[in-house]
CSV table of C-alpha atoms in Angstrom, one decimal:
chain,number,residue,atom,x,y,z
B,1,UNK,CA,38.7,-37.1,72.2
B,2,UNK,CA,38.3,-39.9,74.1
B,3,UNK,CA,39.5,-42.9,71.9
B,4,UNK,CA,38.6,-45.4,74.4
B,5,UNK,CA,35.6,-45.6,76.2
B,6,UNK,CA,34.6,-47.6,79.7
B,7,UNK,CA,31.1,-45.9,80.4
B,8,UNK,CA,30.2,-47.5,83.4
B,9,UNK,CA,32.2,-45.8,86.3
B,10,UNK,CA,31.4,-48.7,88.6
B,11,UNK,CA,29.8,-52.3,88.6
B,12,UNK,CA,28.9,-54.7,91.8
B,13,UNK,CA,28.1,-58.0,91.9
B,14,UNK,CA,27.0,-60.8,94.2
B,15,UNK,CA,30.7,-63.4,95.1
B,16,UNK,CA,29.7,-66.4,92.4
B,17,UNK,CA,28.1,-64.4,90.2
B,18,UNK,CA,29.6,-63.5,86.8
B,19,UNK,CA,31.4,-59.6,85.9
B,20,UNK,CA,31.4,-58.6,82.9
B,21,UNK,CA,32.8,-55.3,81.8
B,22,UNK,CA,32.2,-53.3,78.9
B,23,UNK,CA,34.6,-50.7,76.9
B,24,UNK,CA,33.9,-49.3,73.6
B,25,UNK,CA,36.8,-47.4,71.0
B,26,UNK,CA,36.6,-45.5,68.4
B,27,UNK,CA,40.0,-46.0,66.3
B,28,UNK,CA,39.5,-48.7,64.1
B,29,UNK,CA,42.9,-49.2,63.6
B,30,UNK,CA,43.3,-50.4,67.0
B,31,UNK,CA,44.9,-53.9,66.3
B,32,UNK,CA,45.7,-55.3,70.1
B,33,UNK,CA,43.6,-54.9,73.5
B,34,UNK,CA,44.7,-55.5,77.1
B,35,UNK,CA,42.6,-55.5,80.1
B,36,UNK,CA,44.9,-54.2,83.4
B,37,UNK,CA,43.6,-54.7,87.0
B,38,UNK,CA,44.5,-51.8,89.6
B,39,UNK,CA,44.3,-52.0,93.1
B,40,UNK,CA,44.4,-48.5,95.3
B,41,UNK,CA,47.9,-47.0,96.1
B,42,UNK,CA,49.2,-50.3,93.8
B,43,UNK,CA,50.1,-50.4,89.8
B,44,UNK,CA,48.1,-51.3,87.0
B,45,UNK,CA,48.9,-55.2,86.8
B,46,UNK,CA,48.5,-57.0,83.5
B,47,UNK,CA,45.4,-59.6,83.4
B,48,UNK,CA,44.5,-60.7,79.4
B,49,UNK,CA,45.0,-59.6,76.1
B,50,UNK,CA,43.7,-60.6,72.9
B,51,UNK,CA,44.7,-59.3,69.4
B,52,UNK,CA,42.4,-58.6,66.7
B,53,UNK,CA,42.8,-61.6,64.8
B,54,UNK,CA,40.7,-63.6,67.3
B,55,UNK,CA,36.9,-62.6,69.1
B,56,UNK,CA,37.8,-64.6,72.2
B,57,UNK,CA,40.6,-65.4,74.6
B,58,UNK,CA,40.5,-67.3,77.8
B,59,UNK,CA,42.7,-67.3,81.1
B,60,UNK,CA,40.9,-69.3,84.0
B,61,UNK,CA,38.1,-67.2,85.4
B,62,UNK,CA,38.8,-64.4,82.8
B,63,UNK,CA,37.6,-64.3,79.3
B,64,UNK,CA,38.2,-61.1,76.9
B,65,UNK,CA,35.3,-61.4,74.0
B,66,UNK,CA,35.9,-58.8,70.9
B,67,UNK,CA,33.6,-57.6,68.8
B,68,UNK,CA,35.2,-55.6,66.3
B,69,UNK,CA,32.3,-54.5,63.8
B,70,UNK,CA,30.9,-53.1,67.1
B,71,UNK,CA,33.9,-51.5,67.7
B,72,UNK,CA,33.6,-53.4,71.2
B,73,UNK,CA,35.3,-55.6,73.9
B,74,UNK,CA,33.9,-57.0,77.3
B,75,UNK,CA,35.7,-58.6,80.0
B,76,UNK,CA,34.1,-61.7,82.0
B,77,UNK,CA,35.1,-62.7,85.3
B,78,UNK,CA,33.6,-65.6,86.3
B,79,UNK,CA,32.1,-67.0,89.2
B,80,UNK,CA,33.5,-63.5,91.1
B,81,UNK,CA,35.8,-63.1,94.0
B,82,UNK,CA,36.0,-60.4,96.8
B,83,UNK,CA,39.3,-59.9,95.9
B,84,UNK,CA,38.3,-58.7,92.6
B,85,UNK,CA,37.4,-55.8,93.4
B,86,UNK,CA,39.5,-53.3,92.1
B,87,UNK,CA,39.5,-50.9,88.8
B,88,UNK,CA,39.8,-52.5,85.5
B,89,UNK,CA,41.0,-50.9,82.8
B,90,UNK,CA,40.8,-51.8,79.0
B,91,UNK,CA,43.6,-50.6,76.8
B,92,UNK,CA,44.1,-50.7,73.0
B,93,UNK,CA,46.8,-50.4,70.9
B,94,UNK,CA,47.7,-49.7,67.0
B,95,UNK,CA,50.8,-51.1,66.2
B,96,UNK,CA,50.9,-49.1,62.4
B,97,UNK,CA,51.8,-45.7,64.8
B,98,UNK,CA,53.5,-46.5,67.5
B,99,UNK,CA,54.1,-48.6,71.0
B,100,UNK,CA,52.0,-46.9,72.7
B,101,UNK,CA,48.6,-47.6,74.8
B,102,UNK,CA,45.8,-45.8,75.1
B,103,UNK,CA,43.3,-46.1,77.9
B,104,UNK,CA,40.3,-46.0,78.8
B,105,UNK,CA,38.8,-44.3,82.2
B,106,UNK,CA,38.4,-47.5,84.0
B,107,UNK,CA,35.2,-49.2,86.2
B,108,UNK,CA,35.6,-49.9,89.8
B,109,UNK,CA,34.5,-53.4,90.1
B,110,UNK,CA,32.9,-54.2,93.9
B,111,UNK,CA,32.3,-57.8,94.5
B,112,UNK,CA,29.7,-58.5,97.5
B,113,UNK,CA,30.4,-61.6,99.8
I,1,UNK,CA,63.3,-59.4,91.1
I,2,UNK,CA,62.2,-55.9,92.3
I,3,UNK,CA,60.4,-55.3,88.8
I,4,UNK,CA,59.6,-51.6,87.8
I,5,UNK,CA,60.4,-49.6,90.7
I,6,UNK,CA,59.7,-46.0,91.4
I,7,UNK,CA,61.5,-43.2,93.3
I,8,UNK,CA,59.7,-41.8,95.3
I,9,UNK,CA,56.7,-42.7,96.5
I,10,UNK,CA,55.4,-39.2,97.5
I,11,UNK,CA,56.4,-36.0,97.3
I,12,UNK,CA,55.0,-32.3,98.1
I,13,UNK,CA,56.1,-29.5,95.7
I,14,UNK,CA,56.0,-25.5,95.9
I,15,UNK,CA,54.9,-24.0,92.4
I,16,UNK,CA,58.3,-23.4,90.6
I,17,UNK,CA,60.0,-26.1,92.0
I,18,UNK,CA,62.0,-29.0,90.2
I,19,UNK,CA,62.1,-32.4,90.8
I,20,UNK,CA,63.0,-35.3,89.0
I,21,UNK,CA,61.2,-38.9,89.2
I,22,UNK,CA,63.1,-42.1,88.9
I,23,UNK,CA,62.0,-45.5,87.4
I,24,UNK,CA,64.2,-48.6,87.5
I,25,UNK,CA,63.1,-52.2,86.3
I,26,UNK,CA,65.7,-54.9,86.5
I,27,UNK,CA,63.7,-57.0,83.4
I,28,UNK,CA,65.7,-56.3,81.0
I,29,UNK,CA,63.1,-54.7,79.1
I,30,UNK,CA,63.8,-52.4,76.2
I,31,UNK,CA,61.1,-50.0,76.3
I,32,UNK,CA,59.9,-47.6,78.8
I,33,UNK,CA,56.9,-45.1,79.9
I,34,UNK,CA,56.0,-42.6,82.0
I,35,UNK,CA,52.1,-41.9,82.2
I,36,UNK,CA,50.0,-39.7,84.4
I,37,UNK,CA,46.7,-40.7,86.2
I,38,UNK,CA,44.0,-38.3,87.5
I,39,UNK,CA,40.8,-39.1,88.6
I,40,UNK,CA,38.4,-39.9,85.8
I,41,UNK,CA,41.2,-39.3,83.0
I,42,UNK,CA,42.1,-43.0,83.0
I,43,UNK,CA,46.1,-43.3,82.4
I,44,UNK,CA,47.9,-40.8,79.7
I,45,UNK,CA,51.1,-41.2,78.6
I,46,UNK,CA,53.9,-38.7,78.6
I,47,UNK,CA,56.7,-39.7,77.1
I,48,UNK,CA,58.5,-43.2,76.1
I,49,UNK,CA,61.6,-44.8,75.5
I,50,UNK,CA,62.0,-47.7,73.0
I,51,UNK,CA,65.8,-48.1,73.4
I,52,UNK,CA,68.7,-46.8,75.7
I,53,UNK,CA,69.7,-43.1,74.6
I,54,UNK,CA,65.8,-42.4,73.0
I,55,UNK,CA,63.0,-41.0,73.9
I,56,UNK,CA,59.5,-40.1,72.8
I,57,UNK,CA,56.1,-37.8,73.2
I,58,UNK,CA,53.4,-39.2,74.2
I,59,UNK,CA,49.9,-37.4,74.3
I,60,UNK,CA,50.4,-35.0,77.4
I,61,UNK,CA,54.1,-33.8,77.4
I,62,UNK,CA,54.0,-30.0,78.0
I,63,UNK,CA,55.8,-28.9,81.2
I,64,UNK,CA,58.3,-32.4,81.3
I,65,UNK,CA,61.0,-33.6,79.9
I,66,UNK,CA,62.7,-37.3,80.2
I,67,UNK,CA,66.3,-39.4,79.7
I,68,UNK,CA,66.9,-42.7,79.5
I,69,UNK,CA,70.8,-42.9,79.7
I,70,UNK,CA,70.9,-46.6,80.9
I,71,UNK,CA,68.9,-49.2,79.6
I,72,UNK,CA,67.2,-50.0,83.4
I,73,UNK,CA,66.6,-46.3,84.1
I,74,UNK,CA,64.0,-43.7,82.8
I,75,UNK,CA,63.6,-40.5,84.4
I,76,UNK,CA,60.9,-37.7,84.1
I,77,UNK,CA,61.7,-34.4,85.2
I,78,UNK,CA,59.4,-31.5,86.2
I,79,UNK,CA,61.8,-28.3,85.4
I,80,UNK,CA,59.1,-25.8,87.1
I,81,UNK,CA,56.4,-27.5,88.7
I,82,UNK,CA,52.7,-26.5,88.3
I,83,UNK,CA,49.1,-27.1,90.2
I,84,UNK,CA,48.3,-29.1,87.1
I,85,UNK,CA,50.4,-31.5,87.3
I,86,UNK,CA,49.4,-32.8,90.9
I,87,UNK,CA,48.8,-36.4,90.0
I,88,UNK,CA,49.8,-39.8,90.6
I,89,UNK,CA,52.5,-40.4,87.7
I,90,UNK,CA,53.2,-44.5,86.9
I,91,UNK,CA,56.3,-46.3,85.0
I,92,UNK,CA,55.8,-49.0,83.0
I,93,UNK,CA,58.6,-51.3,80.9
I,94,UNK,CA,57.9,-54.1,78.8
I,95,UNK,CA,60.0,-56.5,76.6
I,96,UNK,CA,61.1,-55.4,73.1
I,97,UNK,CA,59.8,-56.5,70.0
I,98,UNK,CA,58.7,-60.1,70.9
I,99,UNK,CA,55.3,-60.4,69.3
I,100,UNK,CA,53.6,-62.4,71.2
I,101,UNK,CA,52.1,-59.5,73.9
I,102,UNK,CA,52.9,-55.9,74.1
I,103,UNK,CA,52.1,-55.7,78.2
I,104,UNK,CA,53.3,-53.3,80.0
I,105,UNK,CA,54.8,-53.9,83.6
I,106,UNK,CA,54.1,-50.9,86.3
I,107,UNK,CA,55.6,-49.7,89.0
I,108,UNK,CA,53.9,-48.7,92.2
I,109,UNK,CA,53.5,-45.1,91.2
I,110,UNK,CA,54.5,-42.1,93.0
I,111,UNK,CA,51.9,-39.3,94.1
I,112,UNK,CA,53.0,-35.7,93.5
I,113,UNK,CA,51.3,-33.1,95.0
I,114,UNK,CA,52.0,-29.1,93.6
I,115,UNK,CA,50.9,-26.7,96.2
């Protein structure tokens, strides 16, 4: 049961152009979201969060919008850098059962120069 | 700082054989995790720590067992290694309870193959 869904396996874009990333869950009582960057043979490394008090939170060229009636977040990178290109993974977490995250599959992210 | 840091970075197994993974992070932090990665799986988590001295399931367990007798140290054993658990296995710490962001902080990962 796949609590936390990225459906597109991979996404490219034209260099200036926005990214935007989609992931979808299914545990409403997912109270915390994180959105991790991974490059090959390298950790995850952290990039923005946002809890699920607020719909949007911003750090420079990355913005995390949640929609929580959809049961949905996106990620935006904009404009887009070749060295963006890595996986992405969203995360979510429900603090009522535990410290513990649960991820999704991830989308490979190619950005064209 | 080194970070989270993993021992080691690659290592062939026989079926049967042990082994025993070793994560270090110099942060401080309070809570530890081992998780698992396999291509299209995304990252599962096998066991936690939230303290020196205790650990934790986390949803793929079976076949490995952990100890985290000093604070900067968490280690996952494999007591009799299978196929199935060829994978590239990641530690992550973060701070304790601090409430302001619950992100993790990984190591490079280590890639265990089971031949």
């Amino acid at each position: 049961d796949q609590q936390v869904k990225q459906n597109s396996p991979s996404l490219s874009v034209q260099e200036g152009r926005i990214s935007i990333l989609n992931c979808d869950y299914t545990n409403s009582m997912f109270d915390y979201f994180l959105w991790y960057k991974k490059y090959p043979a390298e950790g995850p490394t952290f990039l923005i969060s946002i809890s699920s008090i607020k719909d949007k939170n911003e750090d420079g060229r990355f913005t995390v919008f949640l929609n929580k009636s959809a049961k949905h977040l996106s990620l935006h990178i904009v404009p887009s850098q070749p060295g963006d290109s890595a996986v992405y993974f969203c995360a979510a977490m429900d603090w009522s059962s535990g410290d513990k995250l649960t991820f999704g599959t991830g989308t490979r992210l190619a950005v064209r120069p | 700082n080194a970070g989270v840091t993993q021992t080691p970075k690659f290592r062939v197994l026989k079926t049967g054989q042990s082994m025993t993974l070793l994560c270090a992070q110099d942060m401080n932090h309070e809570y530890m995790y081992w998780y698992r990665q396999d291509p299209g799986m995304g990252l599962r988590l096998i066991h936690y720590s939230v303290g020196e001295g205790t650990t934790a399931k986390g949803e793929v367990p079976d076949g490995y067992n952990v100890s985290r007798l000093k604070k900067q140290n968490f280690l996952l054993g494999l007591e009799s290694a299978a196929p199935s658990q060829t994978s590239v296995y990641f530690c992550a710490s973060r701070p304790g309870l601090a409430g302001v962001t619950y992100e993790q902080y990984f190591g490079p990962g280590t890639r265990l193959t089971v031949t």
